[in-house]
Amino acid sequence: MSNQMTKVYIWDMDETLILLKSLLNGSYAEAFAGLKDAQKGVDIGKMWEKHILQISDDFFFYEQIENCNKPFLEVLSKYDDGQDLSDYDFNQDGLSPPHDELNKRKLAYRHRVIANKYKHGLHDILDQEMMDQWDSLYKMTDEYTDGWLSSARALLEQCLSGNEDPTFCNTVAGGVVSSNATASQHINVLVTSGSLIPSLVKCLLFRLDNLISHENVYSSWDVGKLQCFQWIKERFNSRNTRFCAIGDGWEECEAAQAMNWPFIKVDLRPNSSHRFPGLTLRTVGFYFSIVYGNPDSENEDD
């Protein structure tokens, strides 16, 4: 549909959709002025760190490619010749830093496998004991943070549907929704300052993978957030595309300002409405309207 409205939501990861650094350094607990057990937050954060690193190394080649960070998985896809990798020995192919075409192909193979694992989810690779540990840790974290994780997931679902009732329209694979009722498309994108592979694993562990596809996960580690924002605009831009960035840091704020996009600053403090629980689809819509106006054809927040 040529006149279809597209809304692209560009999310930060840490201290926005998830909490990790603020648990580890105690700043989350400090914001509650003694009402939260800071040591429990640190312990929870350390458990997440352990899971993230273990799964990254054991199943996502991170030990091999830690020093080969790329800004997104498809960046080397032109070097992938489509070889059947079912019997490929990734431990014996002699991967070196991808400065030449051969090693770029070897890294592209790994990126293809990582993308497939992301699509199928952790249920295909973790044993039942690890699944139970993961489930328990997620619930413990959500309880400790008063529902931050589950509230963030709920808003991602609402953003995709364009309605505060996420059953308003059907989610399709890849974290993109088209709504006939609103003649609009909604897309969640992640831009994180962390390196790419652990960030993808975080998406899986924090249950964001069905709301943000692997194609829509960007690492600004080497290139900066402004470059990632520019790529996103080039990729999705049309006359009817609107963008909004949501995060807690100065870098995404400055990048959004440079792009003339609305920016929503997430605030950890318990009395803030720009946190989880607290931030709503109506508030996100208000920020869109400040920059883009609020044409009568839009009824996402009705």
mmCIF file of N, CA and C in Angstrom, residues 1-7 9 157-170 176-187 240 242 281 294-302:
data_model
loop_
_atom_site.group_PDB
_atom_site.id
_atom_site.type_symbol
_atom_site.label_atom_id
_atom_site.label_comp_id
_atom_site.label_asym_id
_atom_site.label_seq_id
_atom_site.Cartn_x
_atom_site.Cartn_y
_atom_site.Cartn_z
ATOM 1 N N MET A 1 0.856 -1.184 0.000
ATOM 2 C CA MET A 1 0.000 0.000 0.000
ATOM 3 C C MET A 1 0.895 1.238 0.000
ATOM 4 N N SER A 2 0.822 2.054 -1.064
ATOM 5 C CA SER A 2 1.765 3.140 -1.224
ATOM 6 C C SER A 2 1.595 4.212 -0.166
ATOM 7 N N ASN A 3 0.370 4.428 0.350
ATOM 8 C CA ASN A 3 0.149 5.461 1.345
ATOM 9 C C ASN A 3 0.102 4.901 2.766
ATOM 10 N N GLN A 4 0.588 3.679 2.934
ATOM 11 C CA GLN A 4 0.594 3.068 4.259
ATOM 12 C C GLN A 4 1.548 3.812 5.181
ATOM 13 N N MET A 5 1.075 4.117 6.379
ATOM 14 C CA MET A 5 1.913 4.746 7.386
ATOM 15 C C MET A 5 2.778 3.682 8.062
ATOM 16 N N THR A 6 4.062 3.969 8.210
ATOM 17 C CA THR A 6 4.981 3.070 8.910
ATOM 18 C C THR A 6 5.567 3.796 10.109
ATOM 19 N N LYS A 7 5.481 3.169 11.265
ATOM 20 C CA LYS A 7 6.109 3.693 12.472
ATOM 21 C C LYS A 7 7.235 2.750 12.882
ATOM 22 N N TYR A 9 10.039 2.062 15.756
ATOM 23 C CA TYR A 9 10.416 2.334 17.149
ATOM 24 C C TYR A 9 11.842 1.833 17.342
ATOM 25 N N GLU A 157 4.814 -5.186 22.439
ATOM 26 C CA GLU A 157 3.668 -5.819 21.765
ATOM 27 C C GLU A 157 2.656 -4.766 21.324
ATOM 28 N N GLN A 158 2.384 -3.795 22.197
ATOM 29 C CA GLN A 158 1.421 -2.747 21.864
ATOM 30 C C GLN A 158 1.931 -1.864 20.730
ATOM 31 N N CYS A 159 3.228 -1.571 20.742
ATOM 32 C CA CYS A 159 3.803 -0.788 19.642
ATOM 33 C C CYS A 159 3.638 -1.520 18.313
ATOM 34 N N LEU A 160 3.858 -2.830 18.335
ATOM 35 C CA LEU A 160 3.709 -3.601 17.096
ATOM 36 C C LEU A 160 2.277 -3.606 16.593
ATOM 37 N N SER A 161 1.325 -3.652 17.507
ATOM 38 C CA SER A 161 -0.074 -3.714 17.099
ATOM 39 C C SER A 161 -0.646 -2.334 16.820
ATOM 40 N N GLY A 162 0.014 -1.283 17.339
ATOM 41 C CA GLY A 162 -0.525 0.056 17.180
ATOM 42 C C GLY A 162 -1.738 0.298 18.048
ATOM 43 N N ASN A 163 -1.922 -0.545 19.074
ATOM 44 C CA ASN A 163 -3.096 -0.437 19.922
ATOM 45 C C ASN A 163 -2.755 -0.965 21.297
ATOM 46 N N GLU A 164 -3.359 -0.416 22.329
ATOM 47 C CA GLU A 164 -3.054 -0.859 23.685
ATOM 48 C C GLU A 164 -3.566 -2.264 23.977
ATOM 49 N N ASP A 165 -4.414 -2.777 23.086
ATOM 50 C CA ASP A 165 -4.799 -4.186 23.151
ATOM 51 C C ASP A 165 -3.974 -4.928 22.112
ATOM 52 N N PRO A 166 -2.954 -5.720 22.535
ATOM 53 C CA PRO A 166 -2.057 -6.350 21.559
ATOM 54 C C PRO A 166 -2.732 -7.393 20.689
ATOM 55 N N THR A 167 -3.974 -7.777 21.001
ATOM 56 C CA THR A 167 -4.700 -8.717 20.137
ATOM 57 C C THR A 167 -5.399 -7.986 18.994
ATOM 58 N N PHE A 168 -5.217 -6.651 18.938
ATOM 59 C CA PHE A 168 -5.876 -5.815 17.933
ATOM 60 C C PHE A 168 -5.557 -6.266 16.517
ATOM 61 N N CYS A 169 -4.358 -6.756 16.301
ATOM 62 C CA CYS A 169 -3.990 -7.298 15.003
ATOM 63 C C CYS A 169 -2.958 -8.386 15.202
ATOM 64 N N ASN A 170 -2.654 -9.114 14.168
ATOM 65 C CA ASN A 170 -1.825 -10.302 14.287
ATOM 66 C C ASN A 170 -0.357 -9.993 14.061
ATOM 67 N N VAL A 176 7.236 -7.423 12.868
ATOM 68 C CA VAL A 176 6.625 -6.387 12.051
ATOM 69 C C VAL A 176 5.146 -6.689 11.964
ATOM 70 N N VAL A 177 4.325 -5.664 12.161
ATOM 71 C CA VAL A 177 2.889 -5.852 12.088
ATOM 72 C C VAL A 177 2.294 -4.885 11.083
ATOM 73 N N SER A 178 1.394 -5.378 10.260
ATOM 74 C CA SER A 178 0.582 -4.517 9.423
ATOM 75 C C SER A 178 -0.846 -4.585 9.932
ATOM 76 N N SER A 179 -1.433 -3.433 10.157
ATOM 77 C CA SER A 179 -2.789 -3.370 10.676
ATOM 78 C C SER A 179 -3.700 -2.780 9.623
ATOM 79 N N ASN A 180 -4.645 -3.578 9.141
ATOM 80 C CA ASN A 180 -5.590 -3.072 8.148
ATOM 81 C C ASN A 180 -6.468 -1.979 8.723
ATOM 82 N N ALA A 181 -6.780 -2.119 10.022
ATOM 83 C CA ALA A 181 -7.694 -1.166 10.637
ATOM 84 C C ALA A 181 -7.093 0.230 10.680
ATOM 85 N N THR A 182 -5.772 0.328 10.811
ATOM 86 C CA THR A 182 -5.124 1.637 10.890
ATOM 87 C C THR A 182 -4.326 1.955 9.635
ATOM 88 N N ALA A 183 -4.357 1.075 8.652
ATOM 89 C CA ALA A 183 -3.585 1.255 7.426
ATOM 90 C C ALA A 183 -2.151 1.637 7.769
ATOM 91 N N SER A 184 -1.571 0.894 8.679
ATOM 92 C CA SER A 184 -0.238 1.242 9.152
ATOM 93 C C SER A 184 0.586 0.000 9.411
ATOM 94 N N GLN A 185 1.893 0.209 9.435
ATOM 95 C CA GLN A 185 2.848 -0.854 9.745
ATOM 96 C C GLN A 185 3.696 -0.386 10.923
ATOM 97 N N HIS A 186 4.034 -1.331 11.803
ATOM 98 C CA HIS A 186 4.769 -0.993 13.011
ATOM 99 C C HIS A 186 5.968 -1.934 13.135
ATOM 100 N N ILE A 187 7.146 -1.371 13.409
ATOM 101 C CA ILE A 187 8.395 -2.133 13.418
ATOM 102 C C ILE A 187 9.208 -1.772 14.654
ATOM 103 N N ASN A 240 5.948 8.245 4.099
ATOM 104 C CA ASN A 240 5.015 8.009 5.195
ATOM 105 C C ASN A 240 5.633 7.238 6.354
ATOM 106 N N ARG A 242 7.695 7.183 9.927
ATOM 107 C CA ARG A 242 7.993 8.013 11.092
ATOM 108 C C ARG A 242 8.845 7.193 12.063
ATOM 109 N N LEU A 281 1.764 3.358 25.500
ATOM 110 C CA LEU A 281 1.646 3.617 24.066
ATOM 111 C C LEU A 281 1.098 5.022 23.820
ATOM 112 N N ASN A 294 -0.438 15.131 14.223
ATOM 113 C CA ASN A 294 -1.374 14.038 14.556
ATOM 114 C C ASN A 294 -2.529 14.031 13.581
ATOM 115 N N PRO A 295 -2.289 13.552 12.344
ATOM 116 C CA PRO A 295 -3.343 13.564 11.323
ATOM 117 C C PRO A 295 -4.544 12.733 11.755
ATOM 118 N N ASP A 296 -5.717 13.138 11.267
ATOM 119 C CA ASP A 296 -6.967 12.488 11.645
ATOM 120 C C ASP A 296 -6.992 11.017 11.273
ATOM 121 N N SER A 297 -6.167 10.625 10.280
ATOM 122 C CA SER A 297 -6.187 9.230 9.823
ATOM 123 C C SER A 297 -5.564 8.295 10.836
ATOM 124 N N GLU A 298 -4.846 8.834 11.845
ATOM 125 C CA GLU A 298 -4.201 7.977 12.816
ATOM 126 C C GLU A 298 -5.105 7.800 14.032
ATOM 127 N N ASN A 299 -5.330 6.548 14.396
ATOM 128 C CA ASN A 299 -6.151 6.306 15.573
ATOM 129 C C ASN A 299 -5.513 5.272 16.491
ATOM 130 N N GLU A 300 -4.174 5.167 16.437
ATOM 131 C CA GLU A 300 -3.507 4.120 17.212
ATOM 132 C C GLU A 300 -3.757 4.251 18.696
ATOM 133 N N ASP A 301 -3.882 5.502 19.196
ATOM 134 C CA ASP A 301 -3.970 5.696 20.624
ATOM 135 C C ASP A 301 -5.393 5.982 21.107
ATOM 136 N N ASP A 302 -6.364 5.771 20.222
ATOM 137 C CA ASP A 302 -7.742 5.990 20.620
ATOM 138 C C ASP A 302 -8.180 4.946 21.630
#
